[in-house]
Amino acid sequence: VYLLLDQRDDRVVVTWPDGHSDGFLYLWLRDNCRCAECREPAAWERLHDTVAMPVGLSPASVVFDGGLSIRWRDGHRTWLSEGWLRKHAFRPPSDLAADCAEISWDSGIAAAPPQITLAEIDSGPAGLRRWLGLVRSYGFCLVRQVPAEVDAVIAVAERIAAVQPSNFGRSFHVISKPDPENLAYTAHRLHPHTDIPNRYSAANLQFLHCLQFGAQGGESILVDGFAAARKLAAAHPDAHRLLTDIPVRWRYQDQAVDIVNHFPVIRTDRAGRHLEIRFHTGLMEPLDLDPDLASSFYQALIAFGRLLRDPAAQVAFRMMPGDCQIFDNQRVLHGRASFDPSSGPRHLQGCYIDKDDFLGRLRALERDGNDFRRT
Ligand SMILES: [Fe+2]
Ligand SMILES: [Zn+2]
């Protein structure tokens, strides 16, 4: 069985010995040259000028030599290994859908929730990696045995990256109080929601650490928003489409700020994978839609909200002082049961970190010491 090269006008088609074929565009090959003239060797950023390429670029010669060895008409040479080519060859979006690190869950996860102790996180890079891997797979994780001290949550978050301040400050205290700035600072029940959907940069990982909990009620609730969105897509595809298409005006305002942005409730990528949920009816401004469309939108929103509130989809648990929950605020919605503030204290402290910092740290830990320029 031989490897075949078929040179066409704008690309070379490689048929590998296993029979699979990949087409590689000449512009793409030239742009991805990995020589020291084309990539800054230390920073590994492209030096080659993508925009200066002639759009009809074609090579003087192409041969296979453990990879594609290309001589361009200006004399420049490019060599790309077979391994690199096979790794970066085009895959249709439908193939990508299967390539997903996410593990869906429902109330059954209560029997064995993803959890770790702070001591294991601090035992070395393997502990940190296991923790971050759990958060990426499940969208949440409980950290046990964190000291029940003010600002300990910031120290937990900063094991990953610097905390991301919001209009609530570097951290916030969830405690029932008079004249609250938001509903979290009351004793009301909170249905599952995502935080700060009104912010452009709502892409974050949220930490909630329990400092004191003597009150009756107030159990925490988490629900896998992506699992609920998939259920909606299967049962009511039109409703799912409306929630991805129609931007909602989300708004938070207090004495100091008025932060408004338009985003849909559900965002997906080209492969149909879920990227983000924004769902917090308390912060939804009046819909600015034609009444017929508003009617369909409300039906879609209500259908989705009911899936999120289905007890069979939720995990409910009572935090103990020293427990810290971490969840992906773009995927996992959080809520709580109402509580009786006269029955005892309930004090949580929370903060956010940027999701890019979290995923970026995890991916770096997963490189296993490989030189980053090889990947
Ligand atoms: Fe919240
Ligand atoms: Zn080059």
Coordinates of C-alpha atoms and ligand atoms in Angstrom, one line a residue:
V1 CA 0.0 0.0 0.0
Y2 CA 1.5 3.3 -1.1
L3 CA 1.0 6.9 -0.2
L4 CA -0.3 9.0 -3.1
L5 CA 0.0 12.7 -3.8
D6 CA -2.4 14.2 -6.2
Q7 CA -1.5 17.8 -7.0
R8 CA -4.4 20.0 -8.0
D9 CA -4.7 23.8 -8.8
D10 CA -5.0 25.0 -5.2
R11 CA -4.2 22.0 -3.1
V12 CA -2.4 18.7 -2.8
V13 CA -4.5 15.6 -1.8
V14 CA -2.7 13.0 0.2
T15 CA -4.0 9.5 0.3
W16 CA -2.4 7.8 3.3
P17 CA -1.5 4.1 3.2
D18 CA -4.6 3.4 5.3
G19 CA -6.7 4.7 2.4
H20 CA -7.9 7.9 4.1
S21 CA -7.4 11.1 2.0
D22 CA -6.8 14.6 3.2
G23 CA -6.7 17.7 1.0
F24 CA -4.2 20.4 2.0
L25 CA -4.6 23.8 0.5
Y26 CA -1.3 25.4 -0.7
L27 CA -2.1 28.7 1.0
W28 CA -2.7 26.8 4.3
L29 CA 0.5 24.8 3.9
R30 CA 2.6 28.0 3.2
D31 CA 0.9 29.8 6.1
N32 CA 1.8 27.0 8.5
C33 CA 5.4 26.8 7.6
R34 CA 7.3 26.1 10.9
C35 CA 10.8 27.2 9.9
A36 CA 12.6 29.8 12.0
E37 CA 12.0 32.4 9.3
C38 CA 8.2 31.8 9.4
R39 CA 7.8 31.4 13.2
E40 CA 9.6 33.3 15.9
P41 CA 11.5 30.3 17.5
A42 CA 11.0 31.3 21.2
A43 CA 7.6 33.1 21.2
W44 CA 6.3 30.7 18.6
E45 CA 4.2 33.4 17.0
R46 CA 3.9 33.6 13.2
L47 CA 6.3 35.9 11.5
H48 CA 5.2 34.9 8.0
D49 CA 2.9 37.5 6.5
T50 CA -0.4 35.8 5.8
V51 CA -2.0 38.8 4.1
A52 CA 1.0 39.2 1.7
M53 CA 0.5 35.7 0.1
P54 CA -0.6 35.7 -3.5
V55 CA -4.2 34.3 -3.4
G56 CA -3.4 31.8 -6.3
L57 CA -0.3 30.5 -4.6
S58 CA 1.1 27.2 -5.9
P59 CA 4.4 25.4 -5.3
A60 CA 7.3 24.6 -7.6
S61 CA 7.4 21.0 -6.3
V62 CA 5.8 18.8 -3.6
V63 CA 7.3 15.5 -2.6
F64 CA 6.7 13.2 0.4
D65 CA 9.6 12.7 2.7
G66 CA 8.3 11.6 6.1
G67 CA 6.0 14.6 5.6
L68 CA 5.2 17.1 2.9
S69 CA 8.3 18.7 1.5
I70 CA 7.4 21.7 -0.5
R71 CA 9.6 24.1 -2.6
W72 CA 7.8 27.3 -3.3
R73 CA 8.4 29.4 -6.5
D74 CA 10.4 32.0 -4.5
G75 CA 12.8 29.3 -3.3
H76 CA 11.4 29.1 0.2
R77 CA 11.1 25.5 1.6
T78 CA 8.5 24.1 3.9
W79 CA 8.5 20.7 5.6
L80 CA 5.5 19.5 7.7
S81 CA 5.6 16.1 9.3
E82 CA 3.1 13.3 8.7
G83 CA 2.1 13.4 12.4
W84 CA 1.5 17.2 12.3
L85 CA -0.5 17.0 9.0
R86 CA -2.7 14.2 10.3
K87 CA -3.3 16.0 13.6
H88 CA -4.3 19.3 11.9
A89 CA -6.1 17.9 8.8
F90 CA -9.7 19.1 8.4
R91 CA -12.4 17.3 10.2
P92 CA -16.1 18.1 9.6
P93 CA -17.9 19.8 12.5
S94 CA -20.0 16.6 12.9
D95 CA -16.8 14.7 13.9
L96 CA -16.0 17.4 16.5
A97 CA -19.2 16.9 18.4
A98 CA -18.0 13.5 19.6
D99 CA -14.7 15.1 20.7
C100 CA -16.0 16.6 23.9
A101 CA -14.5 16.3 27.4
E102 CA -17.9 17.1 29.1
I103 CA -19.7 14.4 31.2
S104 CA -23.5 15.0 31.5
W105 CA -25.1 14.4 34.8
D106 CA -28.4 14.6 36.7
S107 CA -29.6 14.0 40.3
G108 CA -27.9 10.6 40.3
I109 CA -24.5 12.3 40.7
A110 CA -25.4 13.0 44.4
A111 CA -24.2 9.5 45.2
A112 CA -20.7 10.3 44.1
P113 CA -20.3 14.0 43.5
P114 CA -16.9 15.2 42.0
Q115 CA -14.9 16.3 45.1
I116 CA -11.4 16.7 46.4
T117 CA -9.8 17.9 49.5
L118 CA -7.7 21.0 49.7
A119 CA -4.8 18.9 50.9
E120 CA -4.9 16.8 47.7
I121 CA -4.9 19.9 45.5
D122 CA -1.9 21.1 47.4
S123 CA -0.1 17.7 47.1
G124 CA 1.5 18.7 43.8
P125 CA 0.7 19.2 40.1
A126 CA -1.2 15.9 39.8
G127 CA -3.7 17.1 42.5
L128 CA -4.2 20.4 40.8
R129 CA -4.7 18.7 37.5
R130 CA -7.2 16.2 38.9
W131 CA -9.2 19.0 40.5
L132 CA -9.3 21.1 37.3
G133 CA -10.1 18.0 35.2
L134 CA -13.1 17.3 37.4
V135 CA -14.4 20.9 37.0
R136 CA -14.0 20.7 33.2
S137 CA -15.7 17.3 32.9
Y138 CA -18.6 17.9 35.3
G139 CA -18.8 21.7 35.3
F140 CA -18.5 21.6 39.1
C141 CA -16.5 20.2 41.9
L142 CA -16.6 20.4 45.7
V143 CA -13.5 21.2 47.6
R144 CA -13.6 19.8 51.2
Q145 CA -11.6 20.9 54.3
V146 CA -10.9 24.5 53.3
P147 CA -10.4 26.5 56.5
A148 CA -13.7 28.2 57.3
E149 CA -12.0 31.6 57.4
V150 CA -12.8 34.9 55.6
D151 CA -10.9 35.2 52.3
A152 CA -9.9 31.5 52.3
V153 CA -12.0 31.3 49.1
I154 CA -9.7 33.8 47.4
A155 CA -6.7 31.7 48.3
V156 CA -8.4 28.6 46.8
A157 CA -9.2 30.4 43.6
E158 CA -5.7 31.8 43.3
R159 CA -4.3 28.3 43.2
I160 CA -5.5 28.5 39.6
A161 CA -5.3 32.2 38.7
A162 CA -5.9 35.8 39.9
V163 CA -9.5 36.4 40.9
Q164 CA -11.6 38.4 38.5
P165 CA -13.2 41.4 40.2
S166 CA -16.8 42.2 39.3
N167 CA -19.1 45.1 40.3
F168 CA -19.5 43.2 43.5
G169 CA -15.8 43.5 44.3
R170 CA -12.9 41.0 44.3
S171 CA -15.1 38.7 46.4
F172 CA -18.7 38.9 47.8
H173 CA -20.4 37.8 50.9
V174 CA -23.7 35.9 50.5
I175 CA -25.5 36.7 53.7
S176 CA -29.1 37.8 54.4
K177 CA -29.2 41.5 55.1
P178 CA -31.6 44.5 55.0
D179 CA -31.7 46.6 51.8
P180 CA -29.9 43.9 49.8
E181 CA -28.1 44.9 46.5
N182 CA -29.4 41.7 45.0
L183 CA -31.6 38.7 45.7
A184 CA -28.7 36.5 46.8
Y185 CA -28.4 38.7 49.9
T186 CA -31.8 37.8 51.1
A187 CA -33.3 34.6 52.6
H188 CA -35.4 34.0 49.4
R189 CA -35.3 30.8 47.5
L190 CA -33.2 31.2 44.4
H191 CA -34.1 29.1 41.4
P192 CA -31.2 27.8 39.3
H193 CA -29.6 30.7 37.5
T194 CA -26.3 31.8 36.1
D195 CA -24.6 34.8 37.7
I196 CA -24.1 38.2 36.0
P197 CA -25.5 37.3 32.5
N198 CA -25.6 41.1 32.0
R199 CA -21.8 41.3 31.9
Y200 CA -20.0 40.9 28.6
S201 CA -17.3 39.0 30.4
A202 CA -19.6 36.6 32.2
A203 CA -17.3 33.8 31.1
N204 CA -16.1 32.7 34.5
L205 CA -15.7 30.0 37.1
Q206 CA -17.4 30.7 40.3
F207 CA -16.3 29.8 43.9
L208 CA -18.7 29.7 46.8
H209 CA -17.2 28.9 50.2
C210 CA -19.2 28.1 53.3
L211 CA -18.0 30.0 56.4
Q212 CA -21.0 29.5 58.7
F213 CA -24.2 27.5 58.3
G214 CA -26.6 27.1 61.2
A215 CA -29.8 28.2 59.5
Q216 CA -32.7 25.9 58.7
G217 CA -33.0 25.4 55.0
G218 CA -30.8 27.0 52.4
E219 CA -29.6 23.8 50.7
S220 CA -27.6 24.4 47.6
I221 CA -28.8 23.3 44.1
L222 CA -26.8 22.7 41.0
V223 CA -28.0 21.7 37.6
D224 CA -26.2 20.8 34.3
G225 CA -27.4 23.5 31.9
F226 CA -25.9 21.8 28.9
A227 CA -27.7 18.6 29.7
A228 CA -31.0 20.5 30.0
A229 CA -30.3 22.4 26.7
R230 CA -29.7 19.0 24.9
K231 CA -33.0 17.7 26.3
L232 CA -34.7 20.9 25.0
A233 CA -33.1 20.5 21.6
A234 CA -34.3 16.9 21.4
A235 CA -37.8 17.6 22.5
H236 CA -38.4 21.1 21.1
P237 CA -35.8 21.9 18.4
D238 CA -37.6 25.1 17.5
A239 CA -37.6 26.3 21.1
H240 CA -33.9 25.6 21.3
R241 CA -33.2 27.5 18.1
L242 CA -35.1 30.5 19.4
L243 CA -33.1 30.6 22.6
T244 CA -29.9 30.5 20.5
D245 CA -31.1 33.1 18.0
I246 CA -32.9 35.8 20.1
P247 CA -30.7 38.2 22.1
V248 CA -32.1 39.0 25.5
R249 CA -31.4 42.4 27.1
W250 CA -29.7 41.6 30.5
R251 CA -29.3 44.4 33.0
Y252 CA -28.0 44.9 36.5
Q253 CA -28.1 48.3 38.1
D254 CA -27.4 49.8 41.5
Q255 CA -26.2 53.2 42.8
A256 CA -22.8 52.8 41.2
V257 CA -23.4 51.0 37.9
D258 CA -25.8 50.2 35.1
I259 CA -24.4 47.2 33.1
V260 CA -26.4 46.2 30.1
N261 CA -25.7 43.7 27.3
H262 CA -27.6 41.6 24.8
F263 CA -26.9 37.9 24.6
P264 CA -29.0 34.9 23.8
V265 CA -29.9 32.4 26.5
I266 CA -28.0 29.5 24.8
R267 CA -24.8 29.8 22.7
T268 CA -23.5 26.9 20.5
D269 CA -20.6 26.4 18.2
R270 CA -20.8 25.3 14.5
A271 CA -20.7 21.6 15.6
G272 CA -23.8 22.3 17.8
R273 CA -21.9 21.9 21.0
H274 CA -23.1 24.1 23.8
L275 CA -20.8 26.9 24.8
E276 CA -22.7 29.0 27.2
I277 CA -26.0 29.4 29.1
R278 CA -27.2 32.8 30.3
F279 CA -30.3 32.3 32.4
H280 CA -31.4 34.6 35.2
T281 CA -34.9 35.8 34.8
G282 CA -34.4 38.4 37.6
L283 CA -32.0 40.3 35.4
M284 CA -34.0 40.0 32.1
E285 CA -35.3 43.4 30.7
P286 CA -38.7 43.6 29.0
L287 CA -38.5 41.7 25.7
D288 CA -38.4 44.0 22.7
L289 CA -40.1 41.6 20.3
D290 CA -43.1 41.4 18.0
P291 CA -45.9 39.9 20.1
D292 CA -46.0 36.7 18.0
L293 CA -42.3 36.1 18.4
A294 CA -42.5 37.1 22.1
S295 CA -45.1 34.4 22.5
S296 CA -42.9 31.7 21.0
F297 CA -39.9 33.0 22.9
Y298 CA -41.8 32.8 26.2
Q299 CA -42.9 29.3 25.5
A300 CA -39.3 28.3 24.7
L301 CA -37.9 30.1 27.8
I302 CA -40.5 28.5 30.1
A303 CA -39.9 25.0 28.6
F304 CA -36.1 25.4 29.2
G305 CA -36.7 26.8 32.7
R306 CA -38.9 23.8 33.6
L307 CA -36.2 21.4 32.5
L308 CA -33.7 23.3 34.7
R309 CA -36.1 23.0 37.7
D310 CA -36.8 19.4 37.3
P311 CA -35.6 17.8 40.6
A312 CA -34.5 14.7 38.6
A313 CA -32.0 17.0 36.8
Q314 CA -30.7 18.7 40.0
V315 CA -28.3 17.8 42.7
A316 CA -29.2 19.4 46.1
F317 CA -26.9 19.3 49.1
R318 CA -26.2 21.1 52.3
M319 CA -22.8 22.8 52.5
M320 CA -20.8 22.5 55.7
P321 CA -18.4 25.1 57.0
G322 CA -15.2 24.6 55.1
D323 CA -16.9 23.3 51.9
C324 CA -16.2 25.2 48.7
Q325 CA -18.2 24.7 45.6
I326 CA -16.6 25.6 42.2
F327 CA -18.8 25.7 39.1
D328 CA -18.6 26.7 35.5
N329 CA -21.0 29.6 35.4
Q330 CA -21.4 29.2 31.7
R331 CA -22.7 25.6 32.0
V332 CA -23.9 24.8 35.5
L333 CA -26.7 26.8 37.1
H334 CA -26.9 27.3 40.8
G335 CA -29.6 28.0 43.3
R336 CA -30.7 27.5 46.8
A337 CA -33.7 26.7 49.0
S338 CA -35.1 29.5 51.1
F339 CA -33.9 29.6 54.7
D340 CA -35.0 31.0 58.0
P341 CA -32.4 33.6 59.0
S342 CA -33.7 33.7 62.6
S343 CA -32.8 30.0 63.0
G344 CA -29.0 30.6 62.7
P345 CA -26.3 32.2 60.5
R346 CA -25.7 31.3 56.8
H347 CA -22.6 33.0 55.5
L348 CA -20.9 32.1 52.2
Q349 CA -18.1 34.0 50.5
G350 CA -17.7 33.8 46.8
C351 CA -15.4 35.0 44.0
Y352 CA -14.9 34.4 40.3
I353 CA -11.9 33.6 38.1
D354 CA -11.8 33.9 34.3
K355 CA -12.7 30.7 32.5
D356 CA -9.8 31.2 30.1
D357 CA -7.4 31.3 33.0
F358 CA -8.8 28.0 34.3
L359 CA -8.9 26.1 31.0
G360 CA -5.6 27.5 30.0
R361 CA -4.0 26.4 33.2
L362 CA -5.4 22.9 32.8
R363 CA -4.2 22.6 29.3
A364 CA -0.7 23.6 30.3
L365 CA -0.8 21.0 33.1
E366 CA -1.8 18.4 30.5
R367 CA 1.1 19.1 28.2
D368 CA 3.2 16.7 30.3
G369 CA 6.3 18.9 30.0
N370 CA 6.3 18.8 26.2
D371 CA 7.8 21.8 24.6
F372 CA 4.7 24.0 23.8
R373 CA 6.1 24.7 20.3
R374 CA 5.5 21.2 19.2
T375 CA 1.7 21.2 19.6
Ligands
FE1 FE -26.0 33.4 42.1
ZN2 ZN 9.2 28.9 6.3

